[in-house]
Amino acid sequence: MSNHLTGFRARLQAGPAAFAAWCGMRDPAVAETILKEGFDCAILDWQHGYHDQASVEAGILLAQACRKPAMVRIGVGDFAGAARFLDWGAVGIIAPMINSAADARMLVDFLRYPPLGSRSWGPTRAMGLMGLSNGEQLERANETCIVIAMIETREGFAALDEILAVPGLDGVFVGPGDLSIALTNGAAIDPLHAEVTAAVKVIAQKTSAAGKIASAFCPDGKRANELAKLGYTLLSVGTDGFLLRSAARAELVRAKA
Ligand code: 3PY
Ligand code: MG
């Protein structure tokens, strides 16, 4: 039996595309408000968002109250912290700046129980949220938890084949902002840059050929729509700050017209 939490990994593997509310703001009421607009999951941005640990914990719980899964984008190399977020009930982890198969293997090692890795036991909150006993969690965690490596550097892009081949890694998540900086040698920060657009096509093909999940940060709904058509099955749609600012700007324009 699977539910909206334990079944989310299979949903991303099979499609159709899931659209994620990208939540950088600390107040979980923001995530709650956006999630209710029909998003499929929340991604809490620990790396660059305003979060503290309490707001990540609350964000996971509020997503659950909306019957939506929550994932966390962790800080660079913070794999021990990532395991903690899984213990709190996040269904998956998105790890930035994965540049090699060795990086991806270390990520998997922290987040999967044996035989795939050496995650340390302690998922009390996660088991409560998912409705699993100790035995069920041990049996099912490796098949329900989503482990995703961000591709956002030249090194990571060059090592894509080897990264995709790492057992226990579910897929990749494109960080188009950093990738644009890398591919232009620091000349541009443009998630829609032509070089990034070319790269996301290659990443879609290689990831699909490897039978893994292709996912990406999208600055807006138009880009998310384009990438869904390329076969990406997890796509953020802007950010909470972007959605708030663009709605505020548009309404103010109408008010002043
Ligand atoms: C990037 O675009 O580099 C990201 O990490 C998305 O926030
Ligand atoms: Mg990035």
Tab-separated table of N, CA, C and O in Angstrom, residues 6 9-10 13 86 91 107-121 130 132 135-147 167-170:
chain	number	residue	atom	x	y	z
A	6	THR	N	4.630	7.862	0.550
A	6	THR	CA	5.418	6.690	0.140
A	6	THR	C	5.318	6.433	-1.365
A	6	THR	O	6.182	5.773	-1.942
A	9	ARG	N	7.842	8.775	-4.994
A	9	ARG	CA	9.012	8.391	-5.808
A	9	ARG	C	8.543	7.669	-7.083
A	9	ARG	O	9.013	7.963	-8.188
A	10	ALA	N	7.588	6.758	-6.918
A	10	ALA	CA	7.073	6.036	-8.087
A	10	ALA	C	6.384	7.008	-9.044
A	10	ALA	O	6.481	6.865	-10.262
A	13	GLN	N	9.003	8.642	-11.068
A	13	GLN	CA	9.613	7.714	-12.033
A	13	GLN	C	8.704	7.501	-13.243
A	13	GLN	O	9.162	7.389	-14.370
A	86	LEU	N	15.347	13.769	6.411
A	86	LEU	CA	14.564	12.552	6.105
A	86	LEU	C	13.937	12.002	7.383
A	86	LEU	O	12.785	11.574	7.384
A	91	VAL	N	10.317	13.556	2.110
A	91	VAL	CA	10.316	12.329	1.292
A	91	VAL	C	11.558	12.239	0.420
A	91	VAL	O	11.846	11.181	-0.143
A	107	LEU	N	26.601	10.814	-1.226
A	107	LEU	CA	25.226	11.242	-0.951
A	107	LEU	C	24.329	10.029	-0.685
A	107	LEU	O	23.610	9.978	0.328
A	108	VAL	N	24.410	9.051	-1.586
A	108	VAL	CA	23.584	7.846	-1.442
A	108	VAL	C	23.937	7.124	-0.149
A	108	VAL	O	23.064	6.652	0.585
A	109	ASP	N	25.224	7.077	0.167
A	109	ASP	CA	25.664	6.346	1.359
A	109	ASP	C	25.020	6.915	2.629
A	109	ASP	O	24.607	6.181	3.512
A	110	PHE	N	24.891	8.252	2.701
A	110	PHE	CA	24.296	8.865	3.888
A	110	PHE	C	22.777	8.654	3.955
A	110	PHE	O	22.202	8.665	5.042
A	111	LEU	N	22.122	8.483	2.792
A	111	LEU	CA	20.653	8.545	2.753
A	111	LEU	C	19.951	7.214	2.538
A	111	LEU	O	18.729	7.141	2.636
A	112	ARG	N	20.705	6.165	2.248
A	112	ARG	CA	20.098	4.843	2.045
A	112	ARG	C	20.563	3.893	3.142
A	112	ARG	O	21.740	3.892	3.517
A	113	TYR	N	19.639	3.058	3.603
A	113	TYR	CA	20.016	2.010	4.552
A	113	TYR	C	20.739	0.887	3.803
A	113	TYR	O	20.616	0.767	2.578
A	114	PRO	N	21.499	0.034	4.552
A	114	PRO	CA	22.139	-1.109	3.904
A	114	PRO	C	21.085	-1.955	3.160
A	114	PRO	O	19.942	-2.004	3.617
A	115	PRO	N	21.380	-2.572	2.038
A	115	PRO	CA	22.730	-2.718	1.489
A	115	PRO	C	23.156	-1.571	0.574
A	115	PRO	O	24.304	-1.577	0.106
A	116	LEU	N	22.295	-0.583	0.313
A	116	LEU	CA	22.666	0.476	-0.648
A	116	LEU	C	23.551	1.555	-0.034
A	116	LEU	O	24.253	2.265	-0.737
A	117	GLY	N	23.471	1.711	1.291
A	117	GLY	CA	24.246	2.766	1.932
A	117	GLY	C	24.422	2.449	3.401
A	117	GLY	O	24.255	1.300	3.821
A	118	SER	N	24.744	3.481	4.188
A	118	SER	CA	24.924	3.225	5.627
A	118	SER	C	24.236	4.309	6.444
A	118	SER	O	24.812	4.839	7.385
A	119	ARG	N	22.994	4.640	6.045
A	119	ARG	CA	22.214	5.642	6.798
A	119	ARG	C	22.021	5.173	8.234
A	119	ARG	O	21.757	4.007	8.489
A	120	SER	N	22.136	6.137	9.136
A	120	SER	CA	21.971	5.823	10.554
A	120	SER	C	20.482	5.842	10.906
A	120	SER	O	19.717	6.661	10.401
A	121	TRP	N	20.094	4.937	11.782
A	121	TRP	CA	18.677	4.739	12.115
A	121	TRP	C	18.157	5.804	13.082
A	121	TRP	O	18.828	6.159	14.044
A	130	MET	N	4.380	8.709	7.849
A	130	MET	CA	4.112	7.777	6.748
A	130	MET	C	3.263	6.594	7.179
A	130	MET	O	2.839	5.794	6.349
A	132	LEU	N	4.246	4.031	9.122
A	132	LEU	CA	5.029	2.801	8.991
A	132	LEU	C	5.577	2.375	10.350
A	132	LEU	O	5.950	3.218	11.174
A	135	GLY	N	9.794	-2.015	11.286
A	135	GLY	CA	10.119	-3.015	10.279
A	135	GLY	C	9.747	-2.550	8.883
A	135	GLY	O	10.500	-2.745	7.928
A	136	GLU	N	8.555	-1.918	8.787
A	136	GLU	CA	8.114	-1.448	7.463
A	136	GLU	C	9.016	-0.332	6.947
A	136	GLU	O	9.339	-0.259	5.766
A	137	GLN	N	9.427	0.567	7.875
A	137	GLN	CA	10.308	1.662	7.452
A	137	GLN	C	11.630	1.097	6.931
A	137	GLN	O	12.116	1.487	5.884
A	138	LEU	N	12.192	0.144	7.669
A	138	LEU	CA	13.473	-0.437	7.240
A	138	LEU	C	13.316	-1.124	5.885
A	138	LEU	O	14.164	-0.992	5.004
A	139	GLU	N	12.187	-1.802	5.732
A	139	GLU	CA	11.967	-2.545	4.489
A	139	GLU	C	11.703	-1.593	3.321
A	139	GLU	O	12.130	-1.840	2.200
A	140	ARG	N	11.003	-0.458	3.602
A	140	ARG	CA	10.521	0.355	2.482
A	140	ARG	C	11.274	1.655	2.248
A	140	ARG	O	11.113	2.283	1.204
A	141	ALA	N	12.096	2.094	3.214
A	141	ALA	CA	12.707	3.424	3.080
A	141	ALA	C	13.532	3.556	1.807
A	141	ALA	O	13.461	4.574	1.115
A	142	ASN	N	14.291	2.513	1.475
A	142	ASN	CA	15.147	2.620	0.281
A	142	ASN	C	14.331	2.735	-0.997
A	142	ASN	O	14.814	3.255	-1.998
A	143	GLU	N	13.074	2.272	-0.938
A	143	GLU	CA	12.259	2.328	-2.160
A	143	GLU	C	11.318	3.538	-2.148
A	143	GLU	O	10.695	3.851	-3.165
A	144	THR	N	11.217	4.243	-1.026
A	144	THR	CA	10.298	5.391	-0.987
A	144	THR	C	11.039	6.737	-0.931
A	144	THR	O	10.495	7.758	-1.349
A	145	CYS	N	12.273	6.714	-0.427
A	145	CYS	CA	13.006	7.971	-0.260
A	145	CYS	C	13.656	8.387	-1.590
A	145	CYS	O	14.175	7.554	-2.323
A	146	ILE	N	13.582	9.655	-1.903
A	146	ILE	CA	14.037	10.146	-3.215
A	146	ILE	C	15.380	10.869	-3.042
A	146	ILE	O	15.475	11.839	-2.282
A	147	VAL	N	16.385	10.402	-3.763
A	147	VAL	CA	17.735	10.966	-3.630
A	147	VAL	C	18.151	11.544	-4.993
A	147	VAL	O	18.321	10.809	-5.967
A	167	PRO	N	24.400	3.460	-8.262
A	167	PRO	CA	23.245	2.734	-7.711
A	167	PRO	C	22.673	3.482	-6.505
A	167	PRO	O	23.419	4.009	-5.681
A	168	GLY	N	21.346	3.536	-6.441
A	168	GLY	CA	20.702	4.200	-5.305
A	168	GLY	C	20.434	5.671	-5.537
A	168	GLY	O	19.710	6.296	-4.768
A	169	LEU	N	21.016	6.240	-6.586
A	169	LEU	CA	20.719	7.633	-6.931
A	169	LEU	C	19.492	7.620	-7.846
A	169	LEU	O	19.476	6.920	-8.854
A	170	ASP	N	18.462	8.400	-7.462
A	170	ASP	CA	17.213	8.344	-8.242
A	170	ASP	C	17.239	9.197	-9.487
A	170	ASP	O	16.487	8.933	-10.427
